[in-house]
Amino acid sequence: MTLLAVERTVTVFTARVVETEGMLARIAVMLNPYDVRELALSLDEGTLTITVEGNGFDAGRVAARLGKVIGVMDVVIS
């Protein structure tokens, strides 16, 4: 049996954060219906990394939504 690796497109957003209490809940609501695969918050570095899977969505729109969350600054798309 041969297993085929499935190539998936993912977009990673990294933002500098200054406030964390309640932030993940607000972000989860704002990113609905995108296919969010990972939310990683580093309190030491003050960063939030979000991985969204799929094609055909506007990454700029997602970054703009993130930028509206209180405490999120400097969103970078990779």
Coordinates of N, CA, C and O in Angstrom, one line a residue:
M1 N 0.8 -1.2 0.0 CA 0.0 0.0 0.0 C 0.9 1.2 0.0 O 1.8 1.4 0.8
T2 N 0.6 2.2 -0.9 CA 1.4 3.4 -1.0 C 0.6 4.5 -0.5 O -0.6 4.7 -0.9
L3 N 1.1 5.3 0.4 CA 0.4 6.5 0.9 C 0.9 7.7 0.1 O 2.1 7.9 -0.1
L4 N 0.0 8.5 -0.3 CA 0.3 9.7 -1.1 C 0.3 10.9 -0.1 O -0.7 11.1 0.6
A5 N 1.3 11.7 -0.2 CA 1.3 12.9 0.6 C 0.4 13.9 0.0 O 0.5 14.2 -1.2
V6 N -0.5 14.5 0.7 CA -1.4 15.5 0.2 C -0.8 16.9 0.4 O -0.5 17.2 1.6
E7 N -0.7 17.6 -0.6 CA -0.1 18.9 -0.6 C -1.3 19.9 -0.2 O -2.3 19.9 -0.8
R8 N -1.1 20.6 0.9 CA -2.1 21.5 1.4 C -1.5 22.9 1.4 O -0.4 23.1 1.8
T9 N -2.3 23.8 1.1 CA -1.9 25.2 1.1 C -2.3 25.8 2.5 O -3.4 25.7 2.9
V10 N -1.3 26.4 3.1 CA -1.6 27.1 4.4 C -1.0 28.5 4.3 O 0.0 28.7 3.7
T11 N -1.6 29.4 5.1 CA -1.2 30.8 5.2 C -1.0 31.0 6.7 O -1.8 30.7 7.5
V12 N 0.2 31.6 7.1 CA 0.5 31.8 8.5 C 0.5 33.3 8.7 O 1.1 34.1 8.0
F13 N -0.3 33.7 9.7 CA -0.3 35.1 10.2 C 0.4 35.2 11.5 O 0.1 34.4 12.4
T14 N 1.3 36.1 11.7 CA 1.9 36.3 13.0 C 1.7 37.8 13.4 O 1.9 38.7 12.5
A15 N 1.3 38.0 14.6 CA 1.0 39.4 15.1 C 1.7 39.6 16.4 O 1.7 38.7 17.2
R16 N 2.2 40.8 16.6 CA 2.7 41.1 17.9 C 1.5 41.5 18.8 O 0.6 42.2 18.4
V17 N 1.5 41.0 20.0 CA 0.3 41.3 20.9 C 0.8 41.9 22.2 O 1.9 41.7 22.7
V18 N -0.1 42.7 22.8 CA 0.1 43.4 24.0 C -0.9 43.1 25.1 O -0.7 43.4 26.3
E19 N -2.0 42.4 24.7 CA -3.0 42.1 25.7 C -3.5 40.7 25.3 O -3.7 40.4 24.2
T20 N -3.6 39.8 26.4 CA -4.0 38.4 26.0 C -5.2 37.9 26.6 O -5.8 36.9 26.1
E21 N -5.8 38.5 27.7 CA -6.9 38.0 28.3 C -8.2 38.1 27.4 O -8.6 39.1 27.0
G22 N -8.7 36.9 27.1 CA -9.9 36.9 26.2 C -9.6 37.0 24.8 O -10.5 36.9 23.9
M23 N -8.3 37.1 24.4 CA -8.0 37.4 23.0 C -8.3 36.2 22.1 O -8.8 36.3 21.0
L24 N -8.0 35.0 22.5 CA -8.2 33.8 21.7 C -9.7 33.6 21.4 O -10.1 33.3 20.2
A25 N -10.6 33.9 22.3 CA -12.0 33.7 22.1 C -12.5 34.8 21.1 O -13.2 34.5 20.2
R26 N -12.0 36.0 21.2 CA -12.3 37.1 20.2 C -11.9 36.7 18.8 O -12.6 36.9 17.8
I27 N -10.6 36.2 18.7 CA -10.1 35.8 17.4 C -10.8 34.7 16.8 O -11.1 34.6 15.6
A28 N -11.2 33.7 17.6 CA -11.9 32.5 17.1 C -13.2 33.0 16.5 O -13.6 32.5 15.4
V29 N -13.9 33.9 17.1 CA -15.2 34.4 16.6 C -14.9 35.2 15.3 O -15.7 35.0 14.3
M30 N -13.9 36.0 15.3 CA -13.7 36.9 14.1 C -13.2 36.1 12.9 O -13.4 36.5 11.7
L31 N -12.6 34.9 13.1 CA -12.0 34.2 12.0 C -13.0 33.1 11.4 O -12.7 32.4 10.5
N32 N -14.2 33.0 12.0 CA -15.2 32.1 11.5 C -15.6 32.7 10.1 O -15.9 33.9 10.0
P33 N -15.7 32.0 9.1 CA -15.7 30.5 8.8 C -14.3 30.0 8.2 O -14.3 28.9 7.6
Y34 N -13.2 30.7 8.4 CA -12.0 30.3 7.8 C -11.5 29.0 8.5 O -11.9 28.7 9.7
D35 N -10.7 28.2 7.8 CA -10.3 26.9 8.3 C -9.0 27.0 9.1 O -7.9 26.8 8.7
V36 N -9.2 27.5 10.3 CA -8.1 27.8 11.2 C -7.6 26.4 11.8 O -8.3 25.6 12.3
R37 N -6.3 26.1 11.6 CA -5.7 24.9 12.0 C -4.8 25.0 13.2 O -4.6 24.0 13.9
E38 N -4.3 26.2 13.5 CA -3.5 26.4 14.7 C -3.6 27.8 15.2 O -3.6 28.8 14.4
L39 N -3.7 28.0 16.5 CA -3.6 29.2 17.2 C -2.5 29.0 18.2 O -2.6 28.1 19.1
A40 N -1.4 29.8 18.1 CA -0.3 29.6 19.1 C 0.1 31.0 19.7 O 0.4 31.9 18.9
L41 N 0.0 31.1 21.0 CA 0.2 32.3 21.7 C 1.5 32.2 22.5 O 1.6 31.3 23.3
S42 N 2.5 33.0 22.2 CA 3.7 33.0 23.0 C 3.7 34.2 23.9 O 3.9 35.4 23.5
L43 N 3.6 33.9 25.2 CA 3.6 35.0 26.2 C 5.0 35.6 26.3 O 5.1 36.8 26.5
D44 N 6.0 34.8 26.2 CA 7.4 35.2 26.3 C 7.8 36.2 25.2 O 8.4 37.2 25.4
E45 N 7.4 35.9 23.9 CA 7.7 36.7 22.8 C 6.6 37.8 22.5 O 6.9 38.7 21.7
G46 N 5.4 37.6 23.1 CA 4.4 38.5 22.8 C 3.9 38.4 21.4 O 3.5 39.4 20.7
T47 N 3.8 37.2 20.9 CA 3.3 36.9 19.5 C 2.2 35.9 19.5 O 2.1 35.0 20.3
L48 N 1.3 36.1 18.5 CA 0.3 35.1 18.2 C 0.4 34.6 16.8 O 0.6 35.5 15.9
T49 N 0.5 33.3 16.6 CA 0.6 32.8 15.2 C -0.7 32.0 14.9 O -1.1 31.2 15.7
I50 N -1.2 32.3 13.8 CA -2.5 31.6 13.3 C -2.2 31.0 12.0 O -1.7 31.6 11.1
T51 N -2.5 29.7 11.8 CA -2.4 29.0 10.6 C -3.8 28.7 10.0 O -4.6 28.0 10.7
V52 N -4.0 29.2 8.8 CA -5.3 29.0 8.1 C -5.0 28.1 6.9 O -4.1 28.4 6.1
E53 N -5.8 27.0 6.7 CA -5.6 26.1 5.6 C -6.6 26.5 4.5 O -7.7 26.9 4.7
G54 N -6.1 26.3 3.2 CA -7.0 26.4 2.1 C -6.6 27.5 1.1 O -5.7 28.3 1.4
N55 N -7.2 27.5 0.0 CA -7.0 28.5 -1.1 C -8.3 29.3 -1.3 O -9.3 28.9 -0.8
G56 N -8.1 30.4 -2.0 CA -9.3 31.1 -2.4 C -9.9 32.1 -1.4 O -10.9 32.7 -1.6
F57 N -9.2 32.4 -0.3 CA -9.6 33.4 0.6 C -8.7 34.6 0.5 O -7.6 34.5 0.1
D58 N -9.2 35.7 1.0 CA -8.4 37.0 0.9 C -7.6 37.1 2.2 O -8.1 37.5 3.2
A59 N -6.3 36.8 2.1 CA -5.4 36.9 3.2 C -5.4 38.3 3.8 O -5.3 38.5 5.0
G60 N -5.5 39.3 3.0 CA -5.5 40.7 3.4 C -6.7 41.0 4.3 O -6.6 41.7 5.3
R61 N -7.8 40.4 3.9 CA -9.0 40.6 4.7 C -8.9 39.9 6.1 O -9.3 40.4 7.1
V62 N -8.3 38.7 6.1 CA -8.0 38.0 7.4 C -7.1 38.9 8.3 O -7.4 39.1 9.5
A63 N -6.0 39.4 7.7 CA -5.1 40.3 8.4 C -5.8 41.5 9.0 O -5.6 41.9 10.1
A64 N -6.7 42.1 8.2 CA -7.5 43.3 8.6 C -8.4 42.9 9.8 O -8.5 43.7 10.7
R65 N -9.0 41.7 9.8 CA -9.8 41.3 10.9 C -9.0 41.2 12.2 O -9.4 41.6 13.2
L66 N -7.8 40.6 12.0 CA -6.9 40.4 13.2 C -6.5 41.8 13.7 O -6.4 42.0 14.9
G67 N -6.2 42.7 12.8 CA -5.8 44.0 13.2 C -6.8 44.8 14.0 O -6.5 45.7 14.7
K68 N -8.1 44.4 14.0 CA -9.2 45.0 14.7 C -9.3 44.5 16.1 O -10.0 45.1 16.9
V69 N -8.6 43.4 16.5 CA -8.7 42.8 17.8 C -7.9 43.7 18.7 O -6.7 44.0 18.5
I70 N -8.5 44.1 19.8 CA -7.8 44.9 20.8 C -6.5 44.2 21.3 O -6.6 43.0 21.7
G71 N -5.4 44.8 21.2 CA -4.1 44.2 21.7 C -3.3 43.5 20.6 O -2.2 43.1 20.8
V72 N -3.9 43.4 19.3 CA -3.1 42.9 18.2 C -2.5 44.0 17.4 O -3.2 45.0 17.1
M73 N -1.2 43.8 17.1 CA -0.5 44.9 16.4 C 0.4 44.2 15.4 O 0.8 43.0 15.5
D74 N 0.8 44.9 14.3 CA 1.8 44.5 13.3 C 1.5 43.0 12.8 O 2.3 42.1 13.0
V75 N 0.4 42.8 12.1 CA 0.1 41.5 11.5 C 1.0 41.3 10.3 O 1.1 42.1 9.4
V76 N 1.7 40.1 10.2 CA 2.5 39.8 9.1 C 2.0 38.5 8.5 O 1.6 37.5 9.2
I77 N 1.9 38.4 7.2 CA 1.4 37.2 6.5 C 2.6 36.5 5.8 O 3.4 37.1 5.2
S78 N 2.7 35.2 6.0 CA 3.8 34.4 5.4 C 3.2 33.1 4.8 O 2.1 32.7 5.1

